[in-house]
Tab-separated table of C-alpha atoms in Angstrom:
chain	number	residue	atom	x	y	z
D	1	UNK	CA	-24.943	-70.577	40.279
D	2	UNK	CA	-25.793	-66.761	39.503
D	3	UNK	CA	-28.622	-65.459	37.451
D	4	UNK	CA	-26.057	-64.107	34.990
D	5	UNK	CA	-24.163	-67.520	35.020
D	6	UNK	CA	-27.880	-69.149	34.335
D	7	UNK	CA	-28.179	-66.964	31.645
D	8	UNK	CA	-24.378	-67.357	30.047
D	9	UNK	CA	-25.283	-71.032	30.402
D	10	UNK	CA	-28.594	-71.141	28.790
D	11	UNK	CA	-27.699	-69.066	25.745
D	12	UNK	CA	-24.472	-70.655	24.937
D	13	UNK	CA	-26.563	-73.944	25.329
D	14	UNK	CA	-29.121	-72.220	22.470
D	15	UNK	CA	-26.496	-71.112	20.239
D	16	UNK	CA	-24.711	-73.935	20.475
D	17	UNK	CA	-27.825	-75.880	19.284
D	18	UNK	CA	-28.318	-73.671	16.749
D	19	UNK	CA	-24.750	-73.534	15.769
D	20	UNK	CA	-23.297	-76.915	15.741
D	21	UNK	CA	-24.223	-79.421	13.444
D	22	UNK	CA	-23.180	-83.333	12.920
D	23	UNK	CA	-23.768	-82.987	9.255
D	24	UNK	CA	-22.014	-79.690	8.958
D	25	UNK	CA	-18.502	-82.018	9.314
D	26	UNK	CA	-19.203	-83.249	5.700
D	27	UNK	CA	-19.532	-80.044	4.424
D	28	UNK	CA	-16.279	-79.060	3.467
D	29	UNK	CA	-15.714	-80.859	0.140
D	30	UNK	CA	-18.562	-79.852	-1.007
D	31	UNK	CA	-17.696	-76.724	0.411
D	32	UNK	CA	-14.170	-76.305	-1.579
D	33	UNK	CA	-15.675	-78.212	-5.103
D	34	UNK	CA	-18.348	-75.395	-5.144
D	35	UNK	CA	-15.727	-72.426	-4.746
D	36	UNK	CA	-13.084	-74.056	-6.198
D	37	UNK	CA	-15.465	-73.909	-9.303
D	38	UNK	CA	-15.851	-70.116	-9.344
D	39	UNK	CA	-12.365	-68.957	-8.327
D	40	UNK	CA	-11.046	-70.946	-11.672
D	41	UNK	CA	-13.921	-69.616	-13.246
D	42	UNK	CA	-12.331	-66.003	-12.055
D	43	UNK	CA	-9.072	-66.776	-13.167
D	44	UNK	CA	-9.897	-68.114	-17.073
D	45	UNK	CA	-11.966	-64.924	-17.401
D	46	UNK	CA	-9.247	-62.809	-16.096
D	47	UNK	CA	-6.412	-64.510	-17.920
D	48	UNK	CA	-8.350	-64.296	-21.394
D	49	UNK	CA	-8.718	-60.527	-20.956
D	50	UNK	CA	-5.592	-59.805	-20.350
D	51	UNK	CA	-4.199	-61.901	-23.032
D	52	UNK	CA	-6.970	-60.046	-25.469
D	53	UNK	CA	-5.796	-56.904	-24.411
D	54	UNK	CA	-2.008	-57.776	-25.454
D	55	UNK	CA	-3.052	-59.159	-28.801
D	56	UNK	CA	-4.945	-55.636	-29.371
D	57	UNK	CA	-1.705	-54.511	-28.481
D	58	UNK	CA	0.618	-56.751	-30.282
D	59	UNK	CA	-1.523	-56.054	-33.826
D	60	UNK	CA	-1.371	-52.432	-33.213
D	61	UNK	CA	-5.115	-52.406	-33.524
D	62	UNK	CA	-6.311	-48.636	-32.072
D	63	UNK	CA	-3.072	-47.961	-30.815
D	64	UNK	CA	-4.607	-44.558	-29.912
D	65	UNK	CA	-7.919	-45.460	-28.407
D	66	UNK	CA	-6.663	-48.717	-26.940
D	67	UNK	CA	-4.218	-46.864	-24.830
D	68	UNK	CA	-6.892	-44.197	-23.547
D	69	UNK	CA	-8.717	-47.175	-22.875
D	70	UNK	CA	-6.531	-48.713	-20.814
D	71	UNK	CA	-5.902	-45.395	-18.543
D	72	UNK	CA	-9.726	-45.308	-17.849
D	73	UNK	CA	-11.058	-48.733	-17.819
D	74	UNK	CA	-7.504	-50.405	-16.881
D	75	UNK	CA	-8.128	-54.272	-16.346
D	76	UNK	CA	-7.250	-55.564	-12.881
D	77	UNK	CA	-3.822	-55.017	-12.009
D	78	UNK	CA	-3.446	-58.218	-10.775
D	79	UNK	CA	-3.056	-56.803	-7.306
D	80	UNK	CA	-6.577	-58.273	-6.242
D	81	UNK	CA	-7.748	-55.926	-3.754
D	82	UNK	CA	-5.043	-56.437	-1.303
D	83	UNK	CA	-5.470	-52.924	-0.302
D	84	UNK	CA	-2.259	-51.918	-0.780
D	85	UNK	CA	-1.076	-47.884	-0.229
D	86	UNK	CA	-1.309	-46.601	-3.560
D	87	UNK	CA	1.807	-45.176	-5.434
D	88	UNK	CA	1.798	-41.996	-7.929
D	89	UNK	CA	1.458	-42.864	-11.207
D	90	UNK	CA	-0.732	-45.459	-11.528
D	91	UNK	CA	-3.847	-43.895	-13.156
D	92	UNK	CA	-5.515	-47.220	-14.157
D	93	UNK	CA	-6.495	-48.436	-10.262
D	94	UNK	CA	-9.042	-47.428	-8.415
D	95	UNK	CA	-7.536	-45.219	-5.260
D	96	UNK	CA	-9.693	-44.458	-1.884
D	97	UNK	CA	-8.301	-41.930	0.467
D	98	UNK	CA	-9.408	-39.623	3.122
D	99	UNK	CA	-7.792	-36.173	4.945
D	100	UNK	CA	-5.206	-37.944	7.269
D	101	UNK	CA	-5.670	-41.564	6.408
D	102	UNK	CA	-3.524	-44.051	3.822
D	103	UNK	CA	-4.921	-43.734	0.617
D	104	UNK	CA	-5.585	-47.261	-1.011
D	105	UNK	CA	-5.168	-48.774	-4.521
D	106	UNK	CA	-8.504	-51.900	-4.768
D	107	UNK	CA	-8.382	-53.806	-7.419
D	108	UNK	CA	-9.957	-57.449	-7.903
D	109	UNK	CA	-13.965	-56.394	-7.959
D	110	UNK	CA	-16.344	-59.267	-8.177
D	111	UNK	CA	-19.281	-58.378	-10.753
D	112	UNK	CA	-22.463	-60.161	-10.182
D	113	UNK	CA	-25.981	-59.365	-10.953
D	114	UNK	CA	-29.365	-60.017	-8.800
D	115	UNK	CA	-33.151	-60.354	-10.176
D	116	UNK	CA	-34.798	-58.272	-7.257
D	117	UNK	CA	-38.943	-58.823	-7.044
D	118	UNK	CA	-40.022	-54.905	-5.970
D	119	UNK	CA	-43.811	-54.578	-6.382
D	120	UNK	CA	-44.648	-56.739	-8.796
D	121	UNK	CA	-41.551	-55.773	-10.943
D	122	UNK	CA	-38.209	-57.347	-11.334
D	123	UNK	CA	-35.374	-55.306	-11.649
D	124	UNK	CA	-31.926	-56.505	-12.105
D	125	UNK	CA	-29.345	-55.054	-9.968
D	126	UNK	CA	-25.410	-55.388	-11.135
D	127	UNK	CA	-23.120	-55.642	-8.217
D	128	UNK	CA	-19.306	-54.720	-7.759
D	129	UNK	CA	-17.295	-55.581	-4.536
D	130	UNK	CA	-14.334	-56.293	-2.994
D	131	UNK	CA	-13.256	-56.785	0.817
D	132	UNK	CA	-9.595	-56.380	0.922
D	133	UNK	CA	-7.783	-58.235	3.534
D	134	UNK	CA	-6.759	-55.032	5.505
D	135	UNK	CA	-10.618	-54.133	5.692
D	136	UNK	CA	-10.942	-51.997	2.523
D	137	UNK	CA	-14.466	-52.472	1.540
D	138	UNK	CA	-15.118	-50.697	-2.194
D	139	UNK	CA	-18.869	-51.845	-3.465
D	140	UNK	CA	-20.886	-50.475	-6.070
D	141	UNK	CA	-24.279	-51.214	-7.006
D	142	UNK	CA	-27.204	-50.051	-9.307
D	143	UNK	CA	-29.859	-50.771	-11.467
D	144	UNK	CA	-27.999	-52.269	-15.031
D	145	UNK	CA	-30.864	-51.038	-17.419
D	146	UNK	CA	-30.051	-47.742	-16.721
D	147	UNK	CA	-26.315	-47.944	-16.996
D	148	UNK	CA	-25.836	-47.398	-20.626
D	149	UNK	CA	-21.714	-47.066	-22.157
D	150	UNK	CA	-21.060	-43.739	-22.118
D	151	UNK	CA	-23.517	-42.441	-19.591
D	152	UNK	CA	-22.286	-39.528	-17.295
D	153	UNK	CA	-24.047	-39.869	-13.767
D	154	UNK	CA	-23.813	-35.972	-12.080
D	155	UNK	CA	-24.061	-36.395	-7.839
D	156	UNK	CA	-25.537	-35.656	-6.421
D	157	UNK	CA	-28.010	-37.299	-8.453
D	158	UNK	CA	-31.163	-35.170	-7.726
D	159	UNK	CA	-29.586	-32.952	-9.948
D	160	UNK	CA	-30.329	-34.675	-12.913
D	161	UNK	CA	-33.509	-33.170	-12.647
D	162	UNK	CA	-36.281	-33.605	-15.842
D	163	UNK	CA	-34.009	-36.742	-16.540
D	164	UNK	CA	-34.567	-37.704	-12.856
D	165	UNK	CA	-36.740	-40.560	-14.339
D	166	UNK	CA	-33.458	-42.612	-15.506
D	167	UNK	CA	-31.745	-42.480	-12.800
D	168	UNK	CA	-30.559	-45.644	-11.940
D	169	UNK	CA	-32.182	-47.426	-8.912
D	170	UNK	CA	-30.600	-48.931	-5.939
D	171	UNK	CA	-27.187	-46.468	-6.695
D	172	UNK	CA	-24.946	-47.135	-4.127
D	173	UNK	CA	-21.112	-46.539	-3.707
D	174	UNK	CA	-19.932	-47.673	-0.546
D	175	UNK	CA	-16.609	-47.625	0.471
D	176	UNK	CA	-15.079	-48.231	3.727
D	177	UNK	CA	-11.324	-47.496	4.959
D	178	UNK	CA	-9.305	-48.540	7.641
D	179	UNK	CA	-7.383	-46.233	10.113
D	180	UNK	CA	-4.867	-46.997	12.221
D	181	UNK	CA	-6.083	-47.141	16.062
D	182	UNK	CA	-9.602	-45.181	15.064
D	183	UNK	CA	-12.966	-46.520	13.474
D	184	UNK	CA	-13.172	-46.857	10.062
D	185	UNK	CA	-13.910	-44.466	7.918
D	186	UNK	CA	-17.553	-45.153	6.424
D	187	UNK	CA	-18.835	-43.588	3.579
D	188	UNK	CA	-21.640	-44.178	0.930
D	189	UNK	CA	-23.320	-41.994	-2.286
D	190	UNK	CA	-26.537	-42.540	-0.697
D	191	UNK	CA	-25.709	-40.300	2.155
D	192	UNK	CA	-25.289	-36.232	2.852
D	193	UNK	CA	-24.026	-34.312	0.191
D	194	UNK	CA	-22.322	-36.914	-2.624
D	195	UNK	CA	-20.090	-34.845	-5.298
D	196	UNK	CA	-18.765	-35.701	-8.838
D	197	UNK	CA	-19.223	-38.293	-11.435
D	198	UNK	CA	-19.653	-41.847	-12.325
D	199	UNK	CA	-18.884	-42.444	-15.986
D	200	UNK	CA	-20.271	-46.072	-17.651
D	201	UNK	CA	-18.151	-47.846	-19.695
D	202	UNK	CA	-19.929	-50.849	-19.633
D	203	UNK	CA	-22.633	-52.364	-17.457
D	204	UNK	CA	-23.732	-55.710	-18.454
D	205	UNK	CA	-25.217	-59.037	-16.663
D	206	UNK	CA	-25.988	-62.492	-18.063
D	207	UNK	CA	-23.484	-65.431	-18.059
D	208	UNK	CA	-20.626	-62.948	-17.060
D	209	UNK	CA	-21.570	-60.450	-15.628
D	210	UNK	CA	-19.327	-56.788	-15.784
D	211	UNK	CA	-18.488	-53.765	-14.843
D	212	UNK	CA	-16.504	-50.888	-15.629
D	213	UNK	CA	-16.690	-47.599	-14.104
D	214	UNK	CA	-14.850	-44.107	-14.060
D	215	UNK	CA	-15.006	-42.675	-10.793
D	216	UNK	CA	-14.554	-39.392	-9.564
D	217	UNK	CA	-16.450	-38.783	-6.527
D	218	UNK	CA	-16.359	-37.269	-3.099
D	219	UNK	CA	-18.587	-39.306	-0.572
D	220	UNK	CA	-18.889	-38.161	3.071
D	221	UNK	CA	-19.366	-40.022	6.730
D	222	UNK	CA	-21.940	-40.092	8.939
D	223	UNK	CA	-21.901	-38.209	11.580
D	224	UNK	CA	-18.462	-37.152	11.145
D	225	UNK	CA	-19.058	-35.854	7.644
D	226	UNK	CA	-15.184	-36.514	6.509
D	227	UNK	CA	-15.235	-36.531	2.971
D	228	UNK	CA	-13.909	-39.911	1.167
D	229	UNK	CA	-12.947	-39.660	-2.487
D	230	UNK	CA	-13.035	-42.511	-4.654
D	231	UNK	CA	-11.279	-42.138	-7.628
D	232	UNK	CA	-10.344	-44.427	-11.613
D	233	UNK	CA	-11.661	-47.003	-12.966
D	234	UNK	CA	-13.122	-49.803	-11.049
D	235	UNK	CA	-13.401	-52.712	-12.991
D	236	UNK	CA	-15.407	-55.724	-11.686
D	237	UNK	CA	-15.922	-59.852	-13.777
D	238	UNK	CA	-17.548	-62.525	-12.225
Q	1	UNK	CA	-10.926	-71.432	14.659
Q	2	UNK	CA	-7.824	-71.986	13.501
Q	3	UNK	CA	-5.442	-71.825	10.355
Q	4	UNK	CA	-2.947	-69.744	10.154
Q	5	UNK	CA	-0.884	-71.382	7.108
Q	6	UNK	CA	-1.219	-69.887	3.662
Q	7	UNK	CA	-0.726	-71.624	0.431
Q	8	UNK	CA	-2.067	-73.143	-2.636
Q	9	UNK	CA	-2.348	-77.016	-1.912
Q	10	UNK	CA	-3.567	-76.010	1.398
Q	11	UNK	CA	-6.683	-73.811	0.431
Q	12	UNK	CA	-8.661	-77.290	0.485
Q	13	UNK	CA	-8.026	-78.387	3.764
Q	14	UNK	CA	-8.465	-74.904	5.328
Q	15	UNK	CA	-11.679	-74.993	3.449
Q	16	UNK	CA	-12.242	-78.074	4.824
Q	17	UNK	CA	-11.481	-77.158	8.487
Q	18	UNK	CA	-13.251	-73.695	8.294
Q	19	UNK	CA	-16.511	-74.702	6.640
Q	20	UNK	CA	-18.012	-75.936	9.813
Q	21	UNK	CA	-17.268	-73.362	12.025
Q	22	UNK	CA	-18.260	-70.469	9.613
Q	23	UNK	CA	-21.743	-72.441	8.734
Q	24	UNK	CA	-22.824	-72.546	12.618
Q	25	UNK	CA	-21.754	-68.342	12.751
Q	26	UNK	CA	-23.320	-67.844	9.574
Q	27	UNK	CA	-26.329	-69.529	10.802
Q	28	UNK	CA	-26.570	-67.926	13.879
Q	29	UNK	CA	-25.786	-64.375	11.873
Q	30	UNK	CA	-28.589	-65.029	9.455
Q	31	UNK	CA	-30.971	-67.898	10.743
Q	32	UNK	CA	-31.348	-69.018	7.887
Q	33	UNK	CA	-29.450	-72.443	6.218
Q	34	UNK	CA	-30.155	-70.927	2.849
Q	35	UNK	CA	-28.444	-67.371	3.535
Q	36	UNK	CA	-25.989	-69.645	5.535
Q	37	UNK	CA	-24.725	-71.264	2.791
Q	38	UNK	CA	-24.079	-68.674	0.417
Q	39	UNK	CA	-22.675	-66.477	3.268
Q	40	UNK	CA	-20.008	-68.966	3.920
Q	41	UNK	CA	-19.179	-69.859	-0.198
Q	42	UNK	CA	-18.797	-65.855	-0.915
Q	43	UNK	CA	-16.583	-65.631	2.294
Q	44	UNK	CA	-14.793	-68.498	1.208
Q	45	UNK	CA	-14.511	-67.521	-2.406
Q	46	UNK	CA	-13.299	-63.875	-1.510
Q	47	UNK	CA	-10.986	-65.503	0.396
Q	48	UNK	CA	-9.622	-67.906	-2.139
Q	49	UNK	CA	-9.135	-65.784	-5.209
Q	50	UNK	CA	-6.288	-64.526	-3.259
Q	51	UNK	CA	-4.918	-67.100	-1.024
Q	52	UNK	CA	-1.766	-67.615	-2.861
Q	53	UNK	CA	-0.990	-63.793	-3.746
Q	54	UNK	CA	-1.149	-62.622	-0.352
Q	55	UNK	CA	-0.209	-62.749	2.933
Q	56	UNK	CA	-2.576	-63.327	5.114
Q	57	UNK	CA	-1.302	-63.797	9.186
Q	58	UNK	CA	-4.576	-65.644	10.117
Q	59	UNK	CA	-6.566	-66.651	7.065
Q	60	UNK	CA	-9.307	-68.081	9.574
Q	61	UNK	CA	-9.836	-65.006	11.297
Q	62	UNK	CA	-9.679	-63.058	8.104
Q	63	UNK	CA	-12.582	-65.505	6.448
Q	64	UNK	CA	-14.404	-64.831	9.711
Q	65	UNK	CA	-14.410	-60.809	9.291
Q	66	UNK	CA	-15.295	-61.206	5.716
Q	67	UNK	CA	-18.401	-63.235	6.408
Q	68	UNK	CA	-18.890	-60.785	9.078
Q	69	UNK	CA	-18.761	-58.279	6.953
Q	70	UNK	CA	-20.780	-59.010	3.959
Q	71	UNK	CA	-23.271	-60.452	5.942
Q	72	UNK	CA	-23.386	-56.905	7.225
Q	73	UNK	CA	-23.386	-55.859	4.009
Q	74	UNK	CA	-26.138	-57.621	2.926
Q	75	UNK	CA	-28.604	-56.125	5.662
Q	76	UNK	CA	-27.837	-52.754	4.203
Q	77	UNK	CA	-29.013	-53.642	1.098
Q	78	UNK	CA	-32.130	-55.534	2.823
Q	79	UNK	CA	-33.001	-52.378	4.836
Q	80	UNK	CA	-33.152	-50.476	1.946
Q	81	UNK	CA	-35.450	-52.474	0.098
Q	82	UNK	CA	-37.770	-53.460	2.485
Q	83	UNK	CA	-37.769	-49.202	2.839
Q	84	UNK	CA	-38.188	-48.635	-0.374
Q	85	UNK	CA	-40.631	-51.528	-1.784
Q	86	UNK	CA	-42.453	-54.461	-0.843
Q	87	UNK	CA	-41.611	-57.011	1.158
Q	88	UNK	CA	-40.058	-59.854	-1.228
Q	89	UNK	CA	-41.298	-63.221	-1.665
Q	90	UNK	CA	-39.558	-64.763	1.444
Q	91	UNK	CA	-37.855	-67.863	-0.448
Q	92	UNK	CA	-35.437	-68.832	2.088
Q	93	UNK	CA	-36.702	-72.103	4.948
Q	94	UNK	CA	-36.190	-70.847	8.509
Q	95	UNK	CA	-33.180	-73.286	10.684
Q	96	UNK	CA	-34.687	-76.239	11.572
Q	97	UNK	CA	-33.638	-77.488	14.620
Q	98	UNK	CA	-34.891	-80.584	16.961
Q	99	UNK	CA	-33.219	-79.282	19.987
Q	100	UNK	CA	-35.857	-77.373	22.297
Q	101	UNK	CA	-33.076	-74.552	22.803
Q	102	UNK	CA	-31.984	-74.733	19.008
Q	103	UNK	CA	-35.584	-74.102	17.963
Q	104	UNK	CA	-36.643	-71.256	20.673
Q	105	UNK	CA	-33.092	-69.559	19.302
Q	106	UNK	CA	-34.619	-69.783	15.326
Q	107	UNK	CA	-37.800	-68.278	16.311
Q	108	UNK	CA	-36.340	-65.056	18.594
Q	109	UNK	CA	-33.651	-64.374	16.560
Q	110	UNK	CA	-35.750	-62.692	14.221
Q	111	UNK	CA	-37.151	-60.226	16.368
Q	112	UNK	CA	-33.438	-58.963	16.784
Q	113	UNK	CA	-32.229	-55.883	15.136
Q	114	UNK	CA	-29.305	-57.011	12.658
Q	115	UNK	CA	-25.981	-55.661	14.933
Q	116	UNK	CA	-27.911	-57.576	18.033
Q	117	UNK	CA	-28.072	-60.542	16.251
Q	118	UNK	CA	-24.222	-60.304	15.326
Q	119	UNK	CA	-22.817	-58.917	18.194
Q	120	UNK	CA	-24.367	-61.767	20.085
Q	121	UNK	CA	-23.786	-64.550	17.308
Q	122	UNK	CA	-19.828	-63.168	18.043
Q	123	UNK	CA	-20.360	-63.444	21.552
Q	124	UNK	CA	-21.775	-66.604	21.950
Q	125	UNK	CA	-20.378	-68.403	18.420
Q	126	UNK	CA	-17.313	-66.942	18.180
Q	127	UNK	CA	-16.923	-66.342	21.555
Q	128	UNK	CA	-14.799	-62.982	21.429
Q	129	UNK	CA	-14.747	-60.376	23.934
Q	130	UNK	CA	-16.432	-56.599	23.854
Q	131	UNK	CA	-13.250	-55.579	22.674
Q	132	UNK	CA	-12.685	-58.012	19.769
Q	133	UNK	CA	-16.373	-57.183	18.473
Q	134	UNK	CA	-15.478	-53.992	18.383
Q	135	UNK	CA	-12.217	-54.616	16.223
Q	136	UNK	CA	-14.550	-56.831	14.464
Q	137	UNK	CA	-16.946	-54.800	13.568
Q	138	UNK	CA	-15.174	-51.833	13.141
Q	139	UNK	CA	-17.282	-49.584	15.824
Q	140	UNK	CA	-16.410	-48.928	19.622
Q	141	UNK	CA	-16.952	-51.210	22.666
Q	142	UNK	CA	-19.790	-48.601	23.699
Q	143	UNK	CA	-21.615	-49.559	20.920
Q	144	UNK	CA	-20.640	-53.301	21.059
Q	145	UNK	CA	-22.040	-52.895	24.621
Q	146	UNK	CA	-24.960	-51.176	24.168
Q	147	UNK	CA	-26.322	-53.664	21.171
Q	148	UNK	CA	-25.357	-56.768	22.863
Q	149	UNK	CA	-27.264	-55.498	26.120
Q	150	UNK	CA	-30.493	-54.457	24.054
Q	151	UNK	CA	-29.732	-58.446	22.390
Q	152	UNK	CA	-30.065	-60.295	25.323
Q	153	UNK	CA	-32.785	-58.116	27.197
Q	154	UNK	CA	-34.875	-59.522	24.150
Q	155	UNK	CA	-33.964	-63.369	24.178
Q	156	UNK	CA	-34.428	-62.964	28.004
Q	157	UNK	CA	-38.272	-61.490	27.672
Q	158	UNK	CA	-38.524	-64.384	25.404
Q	159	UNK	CA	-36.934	-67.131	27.471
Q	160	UNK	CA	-38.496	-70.682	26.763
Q	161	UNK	CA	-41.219	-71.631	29.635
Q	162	UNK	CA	-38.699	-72.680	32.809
Q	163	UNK	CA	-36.065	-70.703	32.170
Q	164	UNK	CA	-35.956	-66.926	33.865
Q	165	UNK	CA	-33.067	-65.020	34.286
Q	166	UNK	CA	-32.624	-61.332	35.232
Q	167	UNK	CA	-29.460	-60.086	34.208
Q	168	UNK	CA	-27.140	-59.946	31.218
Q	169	UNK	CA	-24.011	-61.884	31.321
Q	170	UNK	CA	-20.438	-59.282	32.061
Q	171	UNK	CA	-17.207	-59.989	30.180
């Protein structure tokens, strides 16, 4: 036997160890009971929003308002992220799309918030993200204190200058998109040369966690520097 | 791993197939039966919320990339902290394993740089090809390549007493 067979035969030997795992077998109730849980979870929360948002409706209640508020902070479509190309005249989803590449509609953001211990402190991040099943990756994250309703977020966000001291921590929009027979198109705010706007509608953790957004931003690859812009409202519930 | 079928009553039983394939990745990704765990649930749950509204050609290779992925994901987030903050209270118990191969894995994999460790936990776990990492991971085979040599020239240094090899293994 070869050195490089040795080695093939000694490290799938290790990670096999590692890997495999009588117990792990018995897993996969427990598995399905504990997601199970959430996805339902999901869906309630989802279904009573939508059926809020029709009473609104229904009663007439802010005719006006409610239908501005719908075109900014539409609720999920429904869609769930599938990552589908997106069509004109849909202003309530959220729409990636790059110079030469499919633009895509992502919908069906998972909100969830994290206590992070920095340096003695604990700051609680909210979190917004979806993997679609073609690869779109959309995910948002910052510090929730400082996202209050209403708040207009300049990039990039040096800019905010004297105010500097509110910016949000841990700001990140990352968004990734798929090409056809190339790499994918990676792009995040926390790299060269972020423009636009992040609007707050609401920003808000606890028992159920949300998040809803108006973007208008132009984020940019690295090395490539092809700009990505992420624009409408994402909207994200536990 | 298979499962290719997609459709409400059989999100269970996929679960039920999957979950012990995508715990030993997970743990190899992470090394870590804490980080494991949750890996695999958020996989599984991102998974789930639309099993029966899309179509998905291979729902097990789809759960894979998405573990893949935010596991990924979650080093990026890691990396920034540690680079912007103290090191956090370090909650999560390192794998335990009994096996003498098991336990040398645990205590090396740490030393690997993030894309090492998965490029290798692909390899080995997964047991795709340069070229299926790549499509995996979104990034070319040069790059697949050149992290999964850097991988194993560190577990080789590190090789448990007995055990000396010279050269990586070609695929």
């Amino acid at each position: 036997m070869s050195t490089d067979d040795r080695t093939e035969v000694l490290l799938r030997r290790a990670y096999d160890d590692l890997a495999a795992r009588p117990e792990d077998a018995t897993l996969g109730g427990t598995a399905f009971v504990e997601v199970n849980r959430r996805i339902e979870r999901s869906r309630r929360r989802r279904r009573g929003t939508v059926v809020g948002v029709a009473l609104a409706s229904a009663a007439g209640v802010a005719a006006v308002a409610g239908t501005a508020a719908l075109g900014v902070w539409g609720e999920d479509t429904g869609r769930d992220g599938a990552g589908q190309v997106a069509g004109s005249g849909e202003p309530d989803v959220l729409t990636v799309s790059a110079p030469g590449v499919a633009s895509r509609s992502v919908g069906g953001l998972t909100a969830s918030c994290e206590d992070l211990a920095i340096g003695g402190q604990t700051v609680t991040v909210i979190r917004a993200d979806t993997v679609a099943s073609d690869g779109t990756i959309v995910r948002f994250q910052a510090e929730v204190d400082k996202l209050t309703p209403g708040r207009a977020l300049a990039f990039p966000l040096d800019d905010l200058g004297a105010g500097a001291v509110d910016t949000p921590r841990y700001l990140e929009l990352l968004v990734v998109l798929p090409r056809d027979g190339a790499a994918p198109l990676e792009a995040s705010s926390t790299g060269e040369d972020p423009r636009g706007s992040i609007t707050v509608g609401e920003a808000r953790c606890g028992a159920e966690p949300a998040l809803r957004l108006a973007l208008d931003l132009s984020v940019q690859t690295d090395p490539a520097g092809t700009r990505v812009q992420v624009t409408g409202p994402l909207t994200a519930v536990s | 791993m298979d499962g290719n079928r997609c459709g409400d009553d059989d999100f269970a039983d996929f679960v039920a197939a999957q979950t012990p394939a995508l715990l030993g990745l997970a743990r190899a990704l992470t090394g870590n039966d804490h980080d494991a765990w949750d890996l695999v649930q958020e996989a599984l749950f991102r998974v789930g919320k639309r099993w029966s509204r899309a179509s998905m050609h291979n729902p097990a290779g789809y759960v894979r990339t998405v573990l893949v992925r935010l596991n990924v994901d979650r080093f990026r987030r890691l990396r920034r902290e540690l680079t912007t903050a103290e090191l956090p209270d370090q909650a999560a118990t390192s794998v335990q394993r009994e096996g003498e191969l098991g336990a040398w894995l645990t205590g090396v994999l740490p030393g690997l740089s993030p894309r090492q460790r998965t490029v290798l936990a692909l390899r080995f776990v997964a047991d795709l090809d340069t070229a299926e990492i790549a499509r995996e991971l979104g990034c070319s085979e040069g790059s697949v390549r050149s992290h999964l040599s850097r991988g194993l020239a560190r577990l080789r240094e590190q090789l448990p007493a007995g055990h000396t090899t010279e050269k990586e293994p070609s695929r």
